[in-house]
mmCIF file of C-alpha atoms in Angstrom:
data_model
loop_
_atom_site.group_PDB
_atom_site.id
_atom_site.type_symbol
_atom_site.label_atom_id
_atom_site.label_comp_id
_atom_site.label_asym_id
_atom_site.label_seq_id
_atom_site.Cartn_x
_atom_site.Cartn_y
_atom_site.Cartn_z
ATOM 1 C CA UNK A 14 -20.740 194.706 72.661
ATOM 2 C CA UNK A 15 -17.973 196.714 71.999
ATOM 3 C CA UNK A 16 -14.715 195.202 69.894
ATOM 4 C CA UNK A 17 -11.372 195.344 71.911
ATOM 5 C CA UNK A 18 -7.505 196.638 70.983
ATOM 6 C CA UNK A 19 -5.501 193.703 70.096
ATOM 7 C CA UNK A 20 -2.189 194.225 71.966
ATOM 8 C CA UNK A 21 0.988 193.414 70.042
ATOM 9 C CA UNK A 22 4.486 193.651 71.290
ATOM 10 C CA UNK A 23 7.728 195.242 69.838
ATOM 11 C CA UNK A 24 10.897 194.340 70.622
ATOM 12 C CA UNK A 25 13.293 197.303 69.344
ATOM 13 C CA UNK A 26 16.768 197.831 69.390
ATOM 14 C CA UNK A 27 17.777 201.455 67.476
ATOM 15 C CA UNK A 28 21.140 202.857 66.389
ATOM 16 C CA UNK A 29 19.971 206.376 65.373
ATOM 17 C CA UNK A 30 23.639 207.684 64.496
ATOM 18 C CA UNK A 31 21.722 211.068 63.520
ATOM 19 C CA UNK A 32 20.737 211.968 66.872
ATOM 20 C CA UNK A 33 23.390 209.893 68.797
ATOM 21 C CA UNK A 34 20.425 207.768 70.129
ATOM 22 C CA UNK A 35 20.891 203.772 70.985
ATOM 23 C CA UNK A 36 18.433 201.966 72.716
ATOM 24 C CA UNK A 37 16.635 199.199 73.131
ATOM 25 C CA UNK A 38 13.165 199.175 74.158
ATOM 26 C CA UNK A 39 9.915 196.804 74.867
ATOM 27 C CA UNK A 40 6.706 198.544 73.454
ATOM 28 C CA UNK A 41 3.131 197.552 73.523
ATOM 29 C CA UNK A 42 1.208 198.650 71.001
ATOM 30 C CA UNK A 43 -3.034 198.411 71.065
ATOM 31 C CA UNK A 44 -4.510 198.477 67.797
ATOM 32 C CA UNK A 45 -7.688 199.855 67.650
ATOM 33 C CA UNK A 46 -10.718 197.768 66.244
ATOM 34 C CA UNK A 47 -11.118 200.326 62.895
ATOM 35 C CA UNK A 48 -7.157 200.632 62.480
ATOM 36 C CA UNK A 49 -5.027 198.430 59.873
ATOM 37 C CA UNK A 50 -2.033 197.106 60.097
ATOM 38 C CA UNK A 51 -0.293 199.393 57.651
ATOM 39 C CA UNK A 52 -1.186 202.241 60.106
ATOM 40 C CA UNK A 53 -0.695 200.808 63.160
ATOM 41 C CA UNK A 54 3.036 199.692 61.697
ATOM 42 C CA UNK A 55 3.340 204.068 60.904
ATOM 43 C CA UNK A 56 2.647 204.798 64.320
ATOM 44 C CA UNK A 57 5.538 202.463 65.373
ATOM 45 C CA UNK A 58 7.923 203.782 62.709
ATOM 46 C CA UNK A 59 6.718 207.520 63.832
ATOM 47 C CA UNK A 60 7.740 206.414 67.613
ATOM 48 C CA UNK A 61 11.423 204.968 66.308
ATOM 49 C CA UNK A 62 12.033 208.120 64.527
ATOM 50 C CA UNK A 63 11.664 210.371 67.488
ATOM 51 C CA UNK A 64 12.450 207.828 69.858
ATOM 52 C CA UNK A 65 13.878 209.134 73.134
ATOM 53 C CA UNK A 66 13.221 209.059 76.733
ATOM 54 C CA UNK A 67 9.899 209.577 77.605
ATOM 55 C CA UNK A 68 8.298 209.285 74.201
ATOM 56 C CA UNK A 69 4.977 206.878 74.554
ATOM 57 C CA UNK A 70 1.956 205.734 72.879
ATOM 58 C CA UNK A 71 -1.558 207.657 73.363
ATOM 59 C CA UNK A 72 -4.851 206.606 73.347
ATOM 60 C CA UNK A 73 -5.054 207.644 69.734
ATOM 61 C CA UNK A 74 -8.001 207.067 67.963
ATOM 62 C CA UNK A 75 -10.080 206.562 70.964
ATOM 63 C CA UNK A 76 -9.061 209.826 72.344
ATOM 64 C CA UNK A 77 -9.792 212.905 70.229
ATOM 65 C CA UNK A 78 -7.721 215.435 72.611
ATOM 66 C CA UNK A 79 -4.412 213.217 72.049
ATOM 67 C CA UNK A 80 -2.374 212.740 68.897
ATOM 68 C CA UNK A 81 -0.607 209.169 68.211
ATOM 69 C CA UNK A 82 2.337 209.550 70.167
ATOM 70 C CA UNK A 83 3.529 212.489 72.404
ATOM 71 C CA UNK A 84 6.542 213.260 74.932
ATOM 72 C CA UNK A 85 5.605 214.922 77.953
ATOM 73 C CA UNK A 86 7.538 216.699 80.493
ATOM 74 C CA UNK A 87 7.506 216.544 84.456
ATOM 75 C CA UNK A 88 5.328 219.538 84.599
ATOM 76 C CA UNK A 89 2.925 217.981 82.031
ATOM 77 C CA UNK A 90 3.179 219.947 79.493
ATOM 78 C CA UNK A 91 3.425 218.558 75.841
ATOM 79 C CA UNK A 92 6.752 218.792 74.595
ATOM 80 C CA UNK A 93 6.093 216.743 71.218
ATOM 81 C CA UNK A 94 2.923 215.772 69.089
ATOM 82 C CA UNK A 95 3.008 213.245 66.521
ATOM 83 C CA UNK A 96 0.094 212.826 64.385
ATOM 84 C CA UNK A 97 -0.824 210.793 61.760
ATOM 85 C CA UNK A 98 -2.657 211.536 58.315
ATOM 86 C CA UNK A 99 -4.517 213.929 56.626
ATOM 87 C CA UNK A 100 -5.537 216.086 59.317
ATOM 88 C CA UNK A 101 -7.889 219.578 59.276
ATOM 89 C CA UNK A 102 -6.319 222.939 59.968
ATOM 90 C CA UNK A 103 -7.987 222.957 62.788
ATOM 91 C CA UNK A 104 -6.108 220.045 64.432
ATOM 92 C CA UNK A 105 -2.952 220.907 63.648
ATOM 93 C CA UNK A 106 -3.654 224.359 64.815
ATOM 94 C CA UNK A 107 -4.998 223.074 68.529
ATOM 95 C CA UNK A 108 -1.072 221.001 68.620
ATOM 96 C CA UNK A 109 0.548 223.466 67.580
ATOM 97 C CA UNK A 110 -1.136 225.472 70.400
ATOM 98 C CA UNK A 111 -0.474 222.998 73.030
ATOM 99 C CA UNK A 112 2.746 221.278 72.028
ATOM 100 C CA UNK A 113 6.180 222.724 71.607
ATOM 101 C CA UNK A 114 6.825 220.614 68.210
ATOM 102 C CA UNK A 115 4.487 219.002 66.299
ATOM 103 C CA UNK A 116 5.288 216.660 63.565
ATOM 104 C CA UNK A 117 2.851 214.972 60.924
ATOM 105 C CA UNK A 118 3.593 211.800 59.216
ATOM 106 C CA UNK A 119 0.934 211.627 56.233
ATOM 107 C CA UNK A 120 0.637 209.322 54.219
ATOM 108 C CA UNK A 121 -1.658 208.070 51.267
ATOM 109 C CA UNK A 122 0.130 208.168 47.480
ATOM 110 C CA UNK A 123 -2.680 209.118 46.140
ATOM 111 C CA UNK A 124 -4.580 211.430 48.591
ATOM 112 C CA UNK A 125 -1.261 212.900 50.409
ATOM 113 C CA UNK A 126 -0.509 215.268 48.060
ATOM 114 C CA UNK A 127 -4.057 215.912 46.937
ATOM 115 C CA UNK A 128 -4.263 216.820 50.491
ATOM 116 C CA UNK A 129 -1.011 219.309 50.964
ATOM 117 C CA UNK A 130 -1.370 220.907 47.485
ATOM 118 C CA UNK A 131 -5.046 222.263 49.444
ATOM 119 C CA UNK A 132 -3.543 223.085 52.907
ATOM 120 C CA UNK A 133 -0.017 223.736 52.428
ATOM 121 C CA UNK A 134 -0.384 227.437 52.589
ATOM 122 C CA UNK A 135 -2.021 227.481 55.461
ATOM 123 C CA UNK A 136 0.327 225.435 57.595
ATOM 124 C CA UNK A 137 3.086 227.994 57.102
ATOM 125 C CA UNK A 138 2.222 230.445 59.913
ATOM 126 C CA UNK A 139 2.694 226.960 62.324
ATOM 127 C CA UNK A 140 6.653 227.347 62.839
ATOM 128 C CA UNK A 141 6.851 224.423 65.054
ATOM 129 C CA UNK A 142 5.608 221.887 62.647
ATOM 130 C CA UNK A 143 7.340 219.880 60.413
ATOM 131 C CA UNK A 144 5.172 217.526 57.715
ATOM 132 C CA UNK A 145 6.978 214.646 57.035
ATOM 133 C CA UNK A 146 5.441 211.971 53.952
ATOM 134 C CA UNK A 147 6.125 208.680 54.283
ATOM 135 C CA UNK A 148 5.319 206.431 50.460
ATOM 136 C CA UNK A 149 2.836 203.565 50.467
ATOM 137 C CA UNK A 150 5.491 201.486 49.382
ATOM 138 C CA UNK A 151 7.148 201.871 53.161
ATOM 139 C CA UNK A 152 4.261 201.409 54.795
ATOM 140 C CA UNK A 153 3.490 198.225 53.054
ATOM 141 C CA UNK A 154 6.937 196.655 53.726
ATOM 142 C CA UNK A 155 6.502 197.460 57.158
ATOM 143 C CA UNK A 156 2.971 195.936 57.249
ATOM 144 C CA UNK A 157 4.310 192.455 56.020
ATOM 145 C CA UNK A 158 6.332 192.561 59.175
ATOM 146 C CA UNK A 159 3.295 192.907 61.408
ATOM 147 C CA UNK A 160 2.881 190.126 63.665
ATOM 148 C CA UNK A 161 1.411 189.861 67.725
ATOM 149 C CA UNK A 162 5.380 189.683 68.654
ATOM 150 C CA UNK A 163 8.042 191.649 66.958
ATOM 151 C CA UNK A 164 11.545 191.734 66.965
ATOM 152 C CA UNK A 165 12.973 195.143 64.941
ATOM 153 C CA UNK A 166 15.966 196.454 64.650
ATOM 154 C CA UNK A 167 16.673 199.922 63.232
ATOM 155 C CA UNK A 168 19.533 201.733 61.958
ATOM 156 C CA UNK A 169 19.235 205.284 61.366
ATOM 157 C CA UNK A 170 22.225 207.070 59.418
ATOM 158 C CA UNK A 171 21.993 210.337 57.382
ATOM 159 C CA UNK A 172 18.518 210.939 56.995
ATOM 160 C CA UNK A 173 17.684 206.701 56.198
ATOM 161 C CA UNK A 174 16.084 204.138 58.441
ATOM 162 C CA UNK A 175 16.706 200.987 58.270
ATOM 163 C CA UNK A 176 13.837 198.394 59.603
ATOM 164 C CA UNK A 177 14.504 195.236 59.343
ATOM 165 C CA UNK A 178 12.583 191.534 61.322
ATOM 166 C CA UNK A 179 13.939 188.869 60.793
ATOM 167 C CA UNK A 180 14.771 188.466 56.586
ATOM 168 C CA UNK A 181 12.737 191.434 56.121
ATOM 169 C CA UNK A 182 14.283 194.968 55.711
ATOM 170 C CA UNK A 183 12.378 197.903 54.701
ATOM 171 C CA UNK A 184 14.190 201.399 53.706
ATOM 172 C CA UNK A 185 12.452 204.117 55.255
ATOM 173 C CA UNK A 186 13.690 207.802 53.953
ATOM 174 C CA UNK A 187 10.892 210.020 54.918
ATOM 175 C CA UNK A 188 10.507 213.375 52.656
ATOM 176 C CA UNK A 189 10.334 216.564 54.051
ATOM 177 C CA UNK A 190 7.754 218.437 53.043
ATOM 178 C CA UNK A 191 7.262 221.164 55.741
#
């Protein structure tokens, strides 16, 4: 018999004074069986980053045609990708194919930049991806705030997020690295 998702729920409220986006949104999240917390917690700080209208949740790692999250138009094509991780060449090739932007969140202190010292060159001729590294340290903060029912708020001002549930507050200031 086949393990289930566990749903959990998100209760956000964002300020992104970057982007001039505010809004408050009710997200369920379905962690898959083989996922941790710590990643399942990225894909939710990859979703308030981009947030806008539209922006949802795939199938993820049950689906092997679908990155993490994605934005969609009316006519069904993909206008954003976000994956997750150390992904092949490959991969990020077939996005950048199929989606107007693609962005990567990896992640990993120690295999991260094992990983883009081997690839980096490669991933230049992709002009509609950015890479985007996000510390260990951020990713644990936000897994301490994991629970089945969450209540975040997030503040986004010059290039900083904000997360913060309950007494907990994480600094998120991703690095550019594409």
């Amino acid at each position: 018999m086949a393990l289930k998702a566990t749903v959990f729920k998100a209760s956000v409220s964002i300020a992104d004074m970057d982007r001039g986006v505010y809004l408050d949104e009710n997200l369920t999240i379905a962690q898959h069986p083989s996922e941790n917390d710590e990643r399942m917690m990225l894909r939710i700080l990859a979703w308030i980053l981009n947030a806008t209208e539209g922006l949802e949740f795939t199938k993820g790692l049950s689906e092997d045609d679908e990155p993490e999250v994605w934005k969609k138009s009316l006519s069904d094509e993909i206008e954003l990708w976000i994956e997750l991780g150390c992904p092949d060449e490959k991969r990020l090739r077939k996005a950048s194919a199929r989606a107007s932007e693609v962005i990567l969140y990896t992640y990993g202190d120690n295999a991260a930049p094992i990983w883009w010292e081997q690839i980096k060159n490669k991933l230049t001729r992709f002009n509609n991806l950015k890479v985007v590294y996000i510390p260990d340290s951020v990713i644990d903060g936000l897994a301490a705030m994991t629970a089945r029912t969450m209540q975040l708020q997030i503040t986004i001002q010059d290039g900083t997020a904000w997360v913060n549930c309950g007494e907990q507050t994480v600094e998120v200031t991703p690095e550019s690295w594409m």
